[in-house]
Every structure is written in C-alpha cells, then in structure tokens.
Short mmCIF file of C-alpha atoms in Angstrom, two decimals:
data_model
loop_
_atom_site.label_atom_id
_atom_site.label_comp_id
_atom_site.label_asym_id
_atom_site.label_seq_id
_atom_site.Cartn_x
_atom_site.Cartn_y
_atom_site.Cartn_z
CA MET Y 27 50.77 88.02 80.29
CA ASP Y 28 47.95 85.46 80.02
CA ASN Y 29 50.24 83.29 77.92
CA LEU Y 30 52.91 83.59 80.63
CA ASN Y 31 50.46 82.56 83.39
CA GLU Y 32 49.40 79.60 81.33
CA ALA Y 33 53.00 78.61 80.60
CA LEU Y 34 53.94 78.86 84.28
CA GLU Y 35 50.97 76.63 85.27
CA LYS Y 36 51.88 74.12 82.57
CA LEU Y 37 55.55 74.19 83.68
CA LYS Y 38 54.56 73.36 87.23
CA LEU Y 39 52.56 70.37 85.97
CA ALA Y 40 55.06 69.26 83.28
CA SER Y 41 58.09 69.42 85.64
CA THR Y 42 56.50 66.73 87.82
CA ASP Y 43 56.21 64.16 85.07
CA SER Y 44 59.33 65.28 83.11
CA ALA Y 45 57.45 65.71 79.84
CA THR Y 46 60.31 67.19 77.88
CA ASP Y 47 58.30 68.53 74.95
CA SER Y 48 55.79 70.30 77.24
CA VAL Y 49 58.60 71.68 79.38
CA GLU Y 50 60.50 73.03 76.35
CA SER Y 51 57.46 74.92 75.01
CA CYS Y 52 56.88 76.44 78.47
CA LEU Y 53 60.50 77.48 78.73
CA ASP Y 54 60.33 79.10 75.31
CA CYS Y 55 57.30 81.11 76.44
CA LEU Y 56 59.15 82.21 79.63
CA LEU Y 57 62.19 83.34 77.65
CA LYS Y 58 59.98 85.31 75.29
CA ALA Y 59 58.20 87.00 78.19
CA LEU Y 60 61.53 87.84 79.85
CA ALA Y 61 62.81 89.35 76.59
CA ASN Y 62 59.67 91.54 76.30
CA ASN Y 63 59.52 92.73 79.93
CA ASN Y 64 62.15 91.16 82.15
CA THR Y 65 61.10 92.80 85.42
CA GLU Y 66 57.36 92.03 85.16
CA ALA Y 67 57.97 88.45 83.97
CA SER Y 68 60.47 87.86 86.76
CA MET Y 69 58.02 89.01 89.37
CA LYS Y 70 55.38 86.69 87.95
CA ILE Y 71 57.79 83.72 88.02
CA GLN Y 72 58.48 84.55 91.66
CA GLU Y 73 54.78 84.89 92.55
CA MET Y 74 53.87 81.57 90.93
CA GLY Y 75 56.51 79.71 92.93
CA VAL Y 76 58.38 78.40 89.86
CA LEU Y 77 61.98 78.99 91.05
CA PRO Y 78 62.02 75.95 93.43
CA LEU Y 79 61.07 73.75 90.45
CA LEU Y 80 64.11 74.73 88.44
CA PRO Y 81 66.86 72.74 90.29
CA THR Y 82 65.28 69.47 89.17
CA LEU Y 83 65.23 70.76 85.58
CA LEU Y 84 68.98 71.49 85.63
CA ASN Y 85 69.82 67.97 84.51
CA PRO Y 86 73.12 67.55 82.58
CA GLN Y 87 71.50 64.99 80.28
CA SER Y 88 68.38 67.08 79.49
CA SER Y 89 68.05 69.10 76.30
CA CYS Y 90 66.10 71.66 78.35
CA THR Y 91 69.04 72.53 80.58
CA PRO Y 92 70.50 75.43 78.47
CA LYS Y 93 67.10 77.14 78.40
CA VAL Y 94 66.57 76.67 82.14
CA ALA Y 95 70.00 78.14 82.84
CA ASN Y 96 69.23 81.01 80.43
CA ILE Y 97 65.96 81.75 82.26
CA ILE Y 98 67.86 81.87 85.59
CA ALA Y 99 70.44 84.19 84.05
CA GLU Y 100 67.71 86.53 82.77
CA VAL Y 101 65.74 86.48 86.03
CA ALA Y 102 68.87 87.18 88.09
CA LYS Y 103 69.49 90.43 86.19
CA ASN Y 104 66.99 91.87 88.67
CA GLU Y 105 68.50 92.55 92.08
CA PHE Y 106 65.26 91.59 93.89
CA MET Y 107 65.38 88.09 92.32
CA ARG Y 108 68.89 87.13 93.46
CA SER Y 109 68.09 86.14 97.01
CA PRO Y 110 65.06 84.06 95.89
CA CYS Y 111 67.39 82.27 93.40
CA VAL Y 112 69.75 81.39 96.24
CA GLU Y 113 66.86 80.34 98.50
CA ALA Y 114 65.52 78.10 95.75
CA GLY Y 115 68.75 76.14 95.87
CA LEU Y 116 69.90 77.01 92.35
CA ILE Y 117 73.63 77.53 93.03
CA PRO Y 118 74.73 73.88 93.73
CA PRO Y 119 73.15 72.36 90.56
CA LEU Y 120 74.46 75.27 88.48
CA ILE Y 121 78.00 74.66 89.77
CA GLN Y 122 77.66 70.96 88.86
CA LEU Y 123 76.79 71.99 85.30
CA LEU Y 124 80.21 73.69 84.92
CA ASN Y 125 81.52 70.17 84.27
CA SER Y 126 79.25 69.78 81.23
CA PRO Y 127 80.87 69.20 77.80
CA ASP Y 128 78.05 71.25 76.20
CA GLN Y 129 79.31 74.75 75.43
CA GLU Y 130 75.85 76.31 75.39
CA VAL Y 131 75.14 74.82 78.86
CA LEU Y 132 78.43 76.19 80.07
CA LEU Y 133 77.74 79.66 78.69
CA GLN Y 134 74.23 79.98 80.18
CA THR Y 135 75.34 78.43 83.46
CA GLY Y 136 78.20 80.92 83.75
CA ARG Y 137 75.80 83.78 83.04
CA ALA Y 138 73.34 82.50 85.62
CA LEU Y 139 75.96 82.16 88.37
CA GLY Y 140 77.48 85.55 87.49
CA ASN Y 141 74.13 87.36 87.67
CA ILE Y 142 73.03 85.66 90.88
CA CYS Y 143 76.28 86.53 92.62
CA TYR Y 144 76.70 89.98 91.05
CA ASP Y 145 77.89 92.57 93.57
CA SER Y 146 77.62 90.09 96.45
CA HIS Y 147 80.94 89.31 98.11
CA SER Y 148 79.36 86.72 100.38
CA LEU Y 149 77.89 84.76 97.43
CA GLN Y 150 81.09 85.08 95.46
CA ALA Y 151 82.98 83.75 98.46
CA GLN Y 152 80.54 80.83 98.52
CA LEU Y 153 81.37 80.06 94.88
CA ILE Y 154 85.07 80.19 95.69
CA SER Y 155 84.63 77.79 98.63
CA MET Y 156 82.76 75.38 96.32
CA GLY Y 157 85.80 75.24 94.04
CA VAL Y 158 84.52 77.18 91.06
CA ILE Y 159 87.87 78.85 90.26
CA PRO Y 160 89.87 75.78 89.16
CA THR Y 161 86.86 74.65 87.12
CA LEU Y 162 86.60 78.00 85.30
CA VAL Y 163 90.36 78.13 84.63
CA LYS Y 164 90.11 74.65 83.12
CA LEU Y 165 87.20 75.76 80.95
CA LEU Y 166 89.18 78.76 79.71
CA GLY Y 167 91.95 76.43 78.53
CA ILE Y 168 89.61 73.95 76.85
CA HIS Y 169 87.31 76.45 75.16
CA SER Y 170 89.63 79.36 74.42
CA HIS Y 171 88.44 79.31 70.79
CA ASN Y 172 84.85 80.08 71.94
CA THR Y 173 84.65 83.87 72.23
CA ALA Y 174 81.43 83.98 74.29
CA LEU Y 175 82.65 81.38 76.76
CA THR Y 176 86.01 83.08 77.05
CA GLU Y 177 84.36 86.41 77.83
CA MET Y 178 82.13 84.74 80.39
CA CYS Y 179 85.19 83.28 82.14
CA LEU Y 180 86.99 86.64 82.10
CA ILE Y 181 84.00 88.46 83.62
CA ALA Y 182 83.80 85.79 86.34
CA PHE Y 183 87.54 86.03 87.00
CA GLY Y 184 87.29 89.82 87.20
CA ASN Y 185 84.61 89.62 89.86
CA LEU Y 186 86.16 86.81 91.88
CA ALA Y 187 89.70 88.22 91.75
CA GLU Y 188 88.58 91.20 93.81
CA LEU Y 189 88.20 88.87 96.83
CA GLU Y 190 91.38 88.17 98.79
CA SER Y 191 90.16 84.63 99.47
CA SER Y 192 90.36 83.88 95.72
CA LYS Y 193 94.06 84.60 95.31
CA GLU Y 194 95.28 81.32 96.85
CA GLN Y 195 92.98 79.31 94.60
CA PHE Y 196 94.01 81.22 91.51
CA ALA Y 197 97.67 80.71 92.44
CA SER Y 198 97.16 76.93 92.54
CA THR Y 199 95.97 76.89 88.90
CA ASN Y 200 97.64 77.69 85.61
CA ILE Y 201 95.69 80.95 85.30
CA ALA Y 202 98.86 82.93 84.52
CA GLU Y 203 99.71 80.81 81.48
CA GLU Y 204 96.12 80.82 80.23
CA LEU Y 205 95.74 84.58 80.53
CA VAL Y 206 99.09 85.35 78.85
CA ARG Y 207 98.24 82.92 76.05
CA LEU Y 208 94.84 84.53 75.64
CA PHE Y 209 96.33 88.05 75.72
CA GLN Y 210 98.80 87.14 72.97
CA LYS Y 211 95.92 86.12 70.70
CA GLN Y 212 93.96 89.36 71.06
CA THR Y 213 94.10 92.02 68.40
CA GLU Y 214 91.16 94.22 69.41
CA HIS Y 215 91.54 96.92 72.05
CA GLU Y 216 88.35 95.94 73.89
CA LYS Y 217 89.39 92.29 74.16
CA LYS Y 218 92.83 93.23 75.49
CA GLU Y 219 91.17 95.48 78.04
CA MET Y 220 89.06 92.56 79.25
CA VAL Y 221 92.20 90.51 79.91
CA PHE Y 222 93.90 93.53 81.56
CA GLU Y 223 90.92 93.90 83.95
CA VAL Y 224 91.57 90.38 85.21
CA LEU Y 225 95.37 90.67 85.29
CA ALA Y 226 95.41 93.80 87.47
CA PRO Y 227 93.69 92.39 90.58
CA LEU Y 228 95.46 89.01 90.23
CA ALA Y 229 98.83 90.72 89.97
CA GLU Y 230 98.38 92.14 93.46
CA ASN Y 231 99.32 88.69 94.76
CA ASP Y 232 103.08 88.06 94.99
CA VAL Y 233 102.84 84.38 94.00
CA ILE Y 234 100.78 85.20 90.95
CA LYS Y 235 103.10 88.09 90.10
CA LEU Y 236 105.96 85.64 89.73
CA GLN Y 237 103.79 83.20 87.72
CA LEU Y 238 102.83 85.98 85.32
CA VAL Y 239 106.45 86.98 84.88
CA GLU Y 240 107.44 83.36 84.23
CA ALA Y 241 104.54 82.97 81.78
CA GLY Y 242 105.92 85.84 79.66
CA LEU Y 243 103.51 88.63 80.51
CA VAL Y 244 106.30 91.22 80.72
CA GLU Y 245 107.28 90.65 77.10
CA CYS Y 246 103.63 91.16 76.10
CA LEU Y 247 103.47 94.41 78.05
CA LEU Y 248 106.70 95.72 76.52
CA GLU Y 249 105.32 94.96 73.09
CA VAL Y 250 102.10 96.91 73.86
CA VAL Y 251 104.23 99.84 75.04
CA ALA Y 252 106.31 99.78 71.87
CA GLN Y 253 103.18 99.66 69.67
CA THR Y 254 101.31 102.46 71.44
CA VAL Y 255 103.95 104.88 72.71
CA ASP Y 256 103.72 107.16 69.63
CA GLY Y 257 99.99 106.66 69.14
CA ASP Y 258 97.57 109.53 69.73
CA ARG Y 259 94.31 107.53 69.53
CA GLU Y 260 92.39 107.30 72.77
CA GLU Y 261 92.73 103.51 72.80
CA ASP Y 262 96.54 103.72 72.33
CA ILE Y 263 96.86 106.10 75.28
CA ALA Y 264 94.65 103.83 77.41
CA GLN Y 265 96.62 100.68 76.51
CA LEU Y 266 99.97 102.40 77.12
CA LYS Y 267 98.83 103.45 80.60
CA THR Y 268 97.37 100.03 81.46
CA ALA Y 269 100.43 98.10 80.23
CA SER Y 270 103.01 100.33 81.95
CA ASP Y 271 101.00 100.46 85.20
CA LEU Y 272 100.76 96.66 85.21
CA MET Y 273 104.49 96.43 84.60
CA VAL Y 274 105.11 98.53 87.71
CA LEU Y 275 102.67 96.37 89.67
CA LEU Y 276 104.64 93.22 88.75
CA LEU Y 277 107.75 94.85 90.19
CA LEU Y 278 106.14 95.24 93.63
CA GLY Y 279 106.80 91.56 94.31
CA ASP Y 280 110.30 90.84 95.64
CA GLU Y 281 110.81 87.61 93.67
CA SER Y 282 109.33 88.94 90.43
CA MET Y 283 111.32 92.15 90.76
CA GLN Y 284 114.63 90.34 91.26
CA LYS Y 285 113.90 87.99 88.39
CA LEU Y 286 113.46 90.97 86.07
CA PHE Y 287 116.41 92.88 87.49
CA GLU Y 288 118.84 90.04 86.72
CA GLY Y 289 121.71 91.73 88.49
CA GLY Y 290 121.09 94.91 86.55
CA LYS Y 291 121.76 93.19 83.24
CA GLY Y 292 118.20 92.08 82.47
CA SER Y 293 116.71 93.17 79.13
CA VAL Y 294 113.52 94.21 80.90
CA PHE Y 295 115.45 96.40 83.37
CA GLN Y 296 117.33 98.01 80.48
CA ARG Y 297 114.12 98.64 78.57
CA VAL Y 298 112.53 100.31 81.59
CA LEU Y 299 115.57 102.62 81.88
CA SER Y 300 114.91 103.82 78.35
CA TRP Y 301 111.47 105.04 79.46
CA ILE Y 302 112.89 107.71 81.76
CA PRO Y 303 114.26 110.07 79.05
CA SER Y 304 111.06 109.52 76.99
CA HIS Y 305 108.91 112.53 76.04
CA ASN Y 306 105.81 110.62 77.11
CA HIS Y 307 104.77 111.50 80.66
CA GLN Y 308 103.13 108.11 81.25
CA LEU Y 309 106.38 106.30 80.35
CA GLN Y 310 108.44 108.73 82.44
CA LEU Y 311 106.16 107.97 85.39
CA ALA Y 312 106.26 104.23 84.89
CA GLY Y 313 110.07 104.28 84.41
CA ALA Y 314 110.66 106.24 87.61
CA LEU Y 315 108.25 104.04 89.62
CA ALA Y 316 109.96 100.94 88.22
CA ILE Y 317 113.36 102.22 89.39
CA ALA Y 318 111.85 102.95 92.81
CA ASN Y 319 110.66 99.34 92.95
CA PHE Y 320 113.95 97.88 91.72
CA ALA Y 321 115.60 99.95 94.47
CA ARG Y 322 114.14 97.88 97.29
CA ASN Y 323 117.37 96.24 98.39
CA ASP Y 324 120.84 97.57 98.96
CA GLY Y 325 122.53 95.48 96.24
CA ASN Y 326 120.23 96.79 93.51
CA CYS Y 327 120.58 100.35 94.80
CA ILE Y 328 124.36 100.27 94.83
CA HIS Y 329 124.50 98.80 91.31
CA MET Y 330 122.07 101.36 89.92
CA VAL Y 331 123.90 104.34 91.42
CA ASP Y 332 127.20 103.00 90.10
CA THR Y 333 125.73 102.70 86.59
CA GLY Y 334 124.44 106.26 86.32
CA ILE Y 335 120.71 106.03 87.14
CA VAL Y 336 120.87 109.08 89.38
CA GLN Y 337 121.82 111.41 86.53
CA LYS Y 338 118.85 110.16 84.45
CA LEU Y 339 116.48 110.83 87.35
CA LEU Y 340 117.92 114.30 87.99
CA GLU Y 341 117.54 115.22 84.30
CA LEU Y 342 113.93 114.01 84.50
CA LEU Y 343 113.24 116.10 87.59
CA ASP Y 344 114.88 119.14 86.03
CA ARG Y 345 112.43 118.85 83.11
CA HIS Y 346 109.54 118.83 85.51
CA VAL Y 347 110.50 121.90 87.48
CA GLU Y 348 108.82 123.81 84.65
CA GLU Y 349 106.46 121.15 83.24
CA GLY Y 350 105.29 120.46 86.77
CA ASN Y 351 103.85 116.96 86.33
CA VAL Y 352 103.17 116.04 89.96
CA THR Y 353 103.00 112.28 89.45
CA VAL Y 354 106.37 112.24 87.65
CA GLN Y 355 107.91 114.46 90.34
CA HIS Y 356 106.61 112.13 93.06
CA ALA Y 357 107.82 109.01 91.27
CA ALA Y 358 111.32 110.37 90.58
CA LEU Y 359 111.72 111.55 94.17
CA SER Y 360 110.53 108.09 95.37
CA ALA Y 361 113.27 106.47 93.31
CA LEU Y 362 115.97 108.86 94.61
CA ARG Y 363 114.83 108.32 98.22
CA ASN Y 364 115.16 104.53 97.87
CA LEU Y 365 118.52 104.80 96.11
CA ALA Y 366 119.85 106.98 98.96
CA ILE Y 367 119.28 104.35 101.66
CA PRO Y 368 122.62 102.40 101.37
CA VAL Y 369 125.34 104.34 103.22
CA VAL Y 370 127.80 104.00 100.28
CA ASN Y 371 125.35 105.74 97.95
CA LYS Y 372 124.81 108.86 100.01
CA SER Y 373 128.05 110.69 99.32
CA LYS Y 374 127.94 109.71 95.62
CA MET Y 375 124.40 111.10 95.31
CA LEU Y 376 125.29 114.26 97.19
CA SER Y 377 128.29 114.77 94.89
CA ALA Y 378 126.01 114.29 91.89
CA GLY Y 379 123.96 117.28 93.09
CA VAL Y 380 120.83 115.43 94.21
CA ALA Y 381 120.16 117.76 97.15
CA ASP Y 382 120.39 120.84 94.91
CA VAL Y 383 117.85 119.45 92.43
CA VAL Y 384 115.53 118.25 95.18
CA LEU Y 385 115.53 121.72 96.77
CA LYS Y 386 114.13 123.15 93.50
CA PHE Y 387 110.80 121.62 94.54
CA LEU Y 388 110.75 123.26 97.94
CA GLN Y 389 107.97 125.59 96.86
CA SER Y 390 105.73 122.78 95.72
CA GLU Y 391 102.19 122.94 97.15
CA MET Y 392 101.49 119.27 96.44
CA PRO Y 393 101.64 117.04 99.57
CA PRO Y 394 102.81 113.88 97.72
CA VAL Y 395 105.80 115.80 96.30
CA GLN Y 396 106.50 117.45 99.65
CA PHE Y 397 106.44 114.07 101.39
CA LYS Y 398 108.95 112.42 99.02
CA LEU Y 399 111.15 115.53 98.93
CA LEU Y 400 111.46 115.44 102.70
CA GLY Y 401 112.14 111.70 102.77
CA THR Y 402 114.83 111.99 100.08
CA LEU Y 403 116.69 114.75 101.95
CA ARG Y 404 116.40 112.82 105.25
CA MET Y 405 117.92 109.72 103.66
CA LEU Y 406 120.69 111.71 102.01
CA ILE Y 407 121.95 113.41 105.19
CA ASP Y 408 121.85 110.29 107.36
CA THR Y 409 125.46 110.01 108.73
CA GLN Y 410 126.55 112.81 106.35
CA ALA Y 411 127.62 115.60 108.72
CA GLU Y 412 128.79 118.06 106.06
CA ALA Y 413 125.53 117.74 104.04
CA ALA Y 414 123.46 118.07 107.21
CA ASP Y 415 125.44 121.19 108.17
CA GLN Y 416 124.97 122.71 104.73
CA LEU Y 417 121.21 122.01 104.57
CA GLY Y 418 120.68 122.83 108.23
CA THR Y 419 121.99 126.36 107.78
CA ASN Y 420 119.78 126.94 104.71
CA GLY Y 421 117.29 129.38 106.18
CA LYS Y 422 114.71 128.88 103.39
CA LEU Y 423 114.70 125.14 103.92
CA VAL Y 424 114.33 125.40 107.69
CA GLU Y 425 111.58 128.00 107.30
CA ARG Y 426 109.68 125.66 104.96
CA LEU Y 427 110.17 122.73 107.33
CA VAL Y 428 108.73 124.69 110.23
CA GLU Y 429 105.77 125.66 108.05
CA TRP Y 430 105.19 121.99 107.08
CA CYS Y 431 105.49 120.94 110.75
CA GLU Y 432 102.10 122.59 111.13
CA ALA Y 433 100.48 120.87 108.15
CA LYS Y 434 97.84 119.15 110.27
CA ASP Y 435 95.78 118.23 107.18
CA HIS Y 436 98.71 116.19 105.86
CA ALA Y 437 100.02 113.93 108.59
CA GLY Y 438 102.68 112.40 106.37
CA VAL Y 439 104.21 115.75 105.42
CA MET Y 440 104.01 116.98 109.04
CA GLY Y 441 105.76 113.84 110.35
CA GLU Y 442 108.53 113.90 107.73
CA SER Y 443 109.15 117.61 108.32
CA ASN Y 444 109.68 116.98 111.99
CA ARG Y 445 112.00 114.07 111.30
CA LEU Y 446 114.09 116.04 108.82
CA LEU Y 447 114.35 118.96 111.26
CA SER Y 448 115.60 116.57 113.94
CA ALA Y 449 117.94 114.82 111.49
CA LEU Y 450 119.64 118.10 110.47
CA ILE Y 451 120.60 118.65 114.10
CA ARG Y 452 121.49 115.04 114.95
CA HIS Y 453 123.74 114.45 111.96
CA SER Y 454 125.43 117.87 111.90
CA LYS Y 455 125.85 118.32 115.66
CA SER Y 456 126.44 121.95 114.58
CA LYS Y 457 125.84 125.05 116.68
CA GLU Y 458 125.06 126.97 113.49
CA VAL Y 459 122.35 124.50 112.54
CA VAL Y 460 120.92 124.65 116.04
CA ARG Y 461 120.78 128.44 115.85
CA THR Y 462 119.12 128.34 112.42
CA VAL Y 463 116.44 125.98 113.80
CA ILE Y 464 115.93 128.15 116.89
CA GLN Y 465 115.65 131.32 114.77
CA GLY Y 466 113.21 129.55 112.44
CA GLY Y 467 110.91 128.61 115.29
CA GLY Y 468 111.52 124.87 115.06
CA VAL Y 469 112.15 124.03 118.71
CA LYS Y 470 108.46 123.87 119.72
CA HIS Y 471 107.82 121.35 116.96
CA LEU Y 472 110.62 119.08 118.18
CA VAL Y 473 109.12 119.21 121.71
CA THR Y 474 105.75 118.20 120.24
CA MET Y 475 107.49 115.44 118.26
CA ALA Y 476 108.77 114.00 121.56
CA THR Y 477 105.12 113.12 122.34
CA SER Y 478 104.67 111.14 119.09
CA GLU Y 479 103.05 107.72 119.17
CA HIS Y 480 106.10 106.32 117.36
CA MET Y 481 109.04 105.52 119.59
CA ILE Y 482 111.62 106.21 116.83
CA MET Y 483 110.24 109.69 116.38
CA GLN Y 484 110.22 110.27 120.13
CA ASN Y 485 113.89 109.25 120.30
CA GLU Y 486 114.86 111.39 117.32
CA ALA Y 487 113.20 114.42 118.93
CA LEU Y 488 114.81 113.82 122.34
CA VAL Y 489 118.29 113.42 120.83
CA ALA Y 490 117.84 116.64 118.80
CA LEU Y 491 116.56 118.52 121.82
CA GLY Y 492 119.48 117.24 123.91
CA LEU Y 493 121.91 118.58 121.34
CA ILE Y 494 120.09 121.93 121.23
CA ALA Y 495 120.37 122.15 125.03
CA ALA Y 496 124.04 121.16 124.97
CA LEU Y 497 125.07 123.46 122.13
CA ASP Y 498 123.01 126.60 122.79
CA LEU Y 499 120.92 126.40 125.96
CA GLY Y 500 120.93 130.18 126.47
CA LYS Y 501 119.26 130.98 123.13
CA THR Y 502 116.67 128.23 123.36
CA GLU Y 503 115.64 128.56 127.01
CA LYS Y 504 112.54 130.67 126.19
CA ASP Y 505 111.48 128.23 123.50
CA PHE Y 506 111.74 125.29 125.92
CA VAL Y 507 109.62 127.14 128.47
CA GLY Y 508 107.05 128.20 125.82
CA ALA Y 509 106.75 124.60 124.53
CA SER Y 510 106.30 123.21 128.11
CA LEU Y 511 109.35 120.96 127.73
CA VAL Y 512 109.48 120.15 131.44
CA SER Y 513 105.86 119.03 131.41
CA VAL Y 514 106.50 116.82 128.36
CA LEU Y 515 109.55 115.23 130.04
CA HIS Y 516 107.62 114.65 133.25
CA LYS Y 517 104.91 112.85 131.31
CA LEU Y 518 107.40 110.69 129.43
CA LEU Y 519 109.18 109.71 132.66
CA SER Y 520 106.02 108.97 134.58
CA ASP Y 521 104.30 107.00 131.80
CA GLU Y 522 104.80 103.30 132.44
CA ARG Y 523 104.36 102.64 128.69
CA SER Y 524 107.48 104.69 127.83
CA ALA Y 525 110.32 102.47 126.57
CA PRO Y 526 113.56 102.38 128.66
CA GLU Y 527 115.51 104.34 126.02
CA ILE Y 528 112.83 107.06 126.04
CA LYS Y 529 113.18 107.47 129.79
CA TYR Y 530 116.98 107.37 129.53
CA ASN Y 531 117.05 110.05 126.86
CA SER Y 532 114.56 112.14 128.78
CA MET Y 533 116.91 112.05 131.80
CA ILE Y 534 119.89 112.98 129.68
CA LEU Y 535 117.93 115.92 128.29
CA ILE Y 536 117.01 117.03 131.81
CA CYS Y 537 120.71 116.99 132.72
CA ALA Y 538 121.52 119.05 129.64
CA VAL Y 539 118.80 121.58 130.49
CA MET Y 540 120.15 121.82 134.01
CA GLY Y 541 123.56 122.57 132.52
CA SER Y 542 125.31 119.46 133.71
CA GLY Y 543 125.49 117.53 130.42
CA GLU Y 544 126.85 120.10 128.02
CA THR Y 545 129.93 118.24 126.92
CA SER Y 546 128.63 114.73 126.76
CA THR Y 547 125.01 114.86 125.57
CA SER Y 548 125.73 114.00 121.91
CA ASP Y 549 127.76 110.94 122.93
CA THR Y 550 125.45 109.52 125.58
CA MET Y 551 122.00 109.75 124.12
CA LEU Y 552 120.57 106.56 122.67
CA TYR Y 553 119.20 106.36 119.16
CA SER Y 554 119.45 103.32 116.90
CA PRO Y 555 116.77 103.28 114.14
CA SER Y 556 116.74 100.73 111.34
CA VAL Y 557 117.78 102.34 108.08
CA ARG Y 558 115.04 100.49 106.20
CA GLU Y 559 112.46 101.18 108.89
CA ASN Y 560 108.78 100.78 108.12
CA SER Y 561 107.07 103.99 107.19
CA LEU Y 562 106.10 105.81 110.39
CA VAL Y 563 103.93 108.35 108.65
CA GLN Y 564 101.54 107.81 105.83
CA ASP Y 565 102.59 108.58 102.29
CA PRO Y 566 99.86 110.79 100.76
CA ALA Y 567 100.30 109.03 97.42
CA LYS Y 568 101.80 105.57 97.44
CA ASN Y 569 103.47 104.05 94.39
CA ALA Y 570 101.29 102.37 91.88
#
C-alpha cells in the first residue's frame, strides 16, 4: 500500500508535466495494486483525488492511454466508484477514444465505458445520445477478426439494446448484416449464445426485424434447428430453443412476417409447417406459435385453412390431451383462434371438428389454456347459428363457463367466459340455449358484464339479456331481480359517460322486461363489434 501511495503522489506530479516515463511506471503500479486488491486500491485512488487527473491522460496520441483506460475499467468494477468516474468527466474523452485505430485502446475504452455505465439506464441513455451506437457497429465491422473486441462490442450492444431509445439508432446502422455475418462465423455454443443475446432484444423492433430477415438470419436459425433438433446435449437443447424462439419473434413484425409467408409458398413457411408434427415439444410449440403469427391477416388465414393447416393443429392438440404440455396447447389454440377470424373459415373449421377437439380441454386447470379455448370457441360461433345452438345447449360447457365467470384471480378467463356466454345466446337466438344458460346460473354474470368498463362487452351483455327477456322472460324473472338488473339499467341510463348505443340497448331491454318488446328485441338491439377487435381482456400468457 505504501508503494501505491507513492505511485499516486508521483502520478499527480508527473501528470502536470506530462513526463511519459514517470506516468507509465505509476500506471503500472496502480494496475498491479488493482489486481491484488481492487476494492482497497480503488478507494485509495478516490481518496487521493486522482480520478480528475485521468481525462488529460486519455490522449489518443499517448502510449499511456491503454493503461489509463484499463485502470478506469478496473476501478469502475466497483459500484461505489461509478458516480465518481462520471463526476470526474471521464465519459466524454473515453467516447472520443472509440475513434482510435489502436485495438488495445479500443478494447480498454470499451471495458471502461461498459463498467462505468453498468446497470445504469440513465448513463447508458447518455452514451446513446452521444452517438456511441453507430461507432460501435462500425468497430464491429472493422475488427470482426479480433475476438476480444468483438465480445466487447456484443456486451455493449446487449446492454444498450435493452433501452427503447437505442432501437432507432440501431435501425439506422447495418447492425443486422454485421450480426448475421458474425453469427455465421461462430462454431462454439458460447459464442453463438453471445450473438443470440444481442439479437433477441433488437428483434423486438419491427424495422430491425425486417432488416434481420433481409440479412439472412432466418436461414441461419433454420440451420441451427436442423443441427440441434435430434441432439440431447444441454447446449443443443438450449440452441434449439433460442433459435426457434427468435424465429417466432421475427414473425411478430407484419412486414417481416409477410416477407417470410410469400403467399403461403415461402420455403421458410413450409419449413415451419414441418415442425408441427415433430416429436420435439419445443419445435411443436414454435411451429404452432409461428402459424398463429402468420394468421394475422384474413388472406393468410384463408390460404392456410384451404391448404390443410387446421388438421395438423388438431392432430397436435389430440396428442397433447394426454401429454398435457400446456405451452403447446396454448400455442395451438392461439393459432386456431386466429385462423377462425375470417367468416369464410368458420364453417370449414367447424366441419373439420375444431369445436369437438377444443372441448376436450374443457377440464384444463391452466388459465392460459382456458383463455385461448374460450377465445377459439367465441370466434368459431360468430355468425354461426347452428354451432352456437349446439354449443349453447351443451350443459357441461355452460356449467364450466359459469364457473369461469367467477374466476376473479384470472381476469382474462373471466372476461372471455362472459363474452362466450353472451355470444352463445346472441348468435343462436335460441330458446333452448337461453334455458340452458338460465338453468346453469349464467344470467347474473351477464348482468354484471353489463357494468364492464369495455363498451363492447357492455353491448354484448345487453343484447344477450334482451334476447333472454324476449325469449323466456318468465323463467328468468327471478334471476333478473336477484342480479339487480333494474338498478344496473338505471345506472347505465343515468351515467352521462354511457355511449348512446348503451343507453339505446338499455331502453330496449327495459321494454323487453316490461313485456312490450318480445317479438322485436333481437332485430332492434344495436351491436357492431370489429371482428379483429383489440383484446379487451388480458391474455394470461401472450405469444412469445
């Protein structure tokens, strides 16, 4: 420690007259002390007031610069030294050094900046605002043969990519090409994982998604899948999961998804289809999620149903009635729900037996599966009176719906149960369905649904209640009284925030309850939701 004190005193003197030899020997002593006891040496450097001297020593032309940057990197490993480093004005000269042609300077500078800004979003945002991202991307391209520099850039990208403010800057560079080129060169699992860790946060941005697709990332991912699908090593399983998950993530962008779909003839789309019958659960999951993502517009949905996708998904679900993999069940149901949205697909999917297979999961205790099961059935019966009648008179289904209408711990399941209960009545307009719902105890839940914060759900409830009143007022009168229907209607009519159609439908329901609207309720009530409405209730487990 005496040597360190002496070196620090000498450094303070030498830094003023730029005696390079003296400075270098002092720096060597500091590095040695930091290697022996980093924390104690860092505290001494802080106490002796040396940090404010370092900016002047970060001279691009000086041979001391790599050592100075190395000392800053070592000091900044300690959390208590990071703020003092910032206060000493070290960040601006370090950023300037990123333009140095000296690879050792670049490496130590990158380490220093990374350690100073570690776990600090505000400091990382400062780096982004100072234009560090384009500089680092350029360095990655120039020095891709230098393993240490490449890893430094990747670590920096991984940290910066977590910030939303970085995405626009990354999108304005050729980061996609550089990362794909780098990935193609890697043979070791650990090195591939480093690139993956940068790709995942970047691929959350739709512009970068498309850039990655155009740079050929998908082909790389498919190759990884092919190489690891039959592997049983831990690293094979990890790479298969990472590659297939990233593939699904790329499909969340509309442009990147359409580019890969290629009208249903794309080689990537065809390859993904082959994952669904796989015996590997991870590939089954990724395949089903990919189909769900491809099924985000009517044209794609219609094409996929016409080319037999539904049967593949039903076979997959049938396998998981017994195997019971919840994530695969959820993904396959997500795909079926999306495919069922276009009107022309509904009857085809019903004829293929989709409803029957979906009902096999009625006893599931897993909220994500329950949520997608309900959504799939609701989409299938939309405008399909016969199917709504058939399902609406299924006592077991109605009983389960009523049970889920009380699932207060799972708002998504509760909301979808209410909506399906209402939909069975609205689309069937059947007295038998109404009686099944009344007998199952569903009326009180529809009255509660009329008080929802979502106008669409309020309307759906009011229309269903109007039909109940019109079709079987006698049998439901006690339920209406028990659920305080009159009080709910009074509140809806007197609330100035209620939309005009809510008030209109409330009045129609009052007429039906009074017995004056029995023959016309189903024709006069207003309800016009968008088929591709935004989710009104939260999905307990969103797609990857």
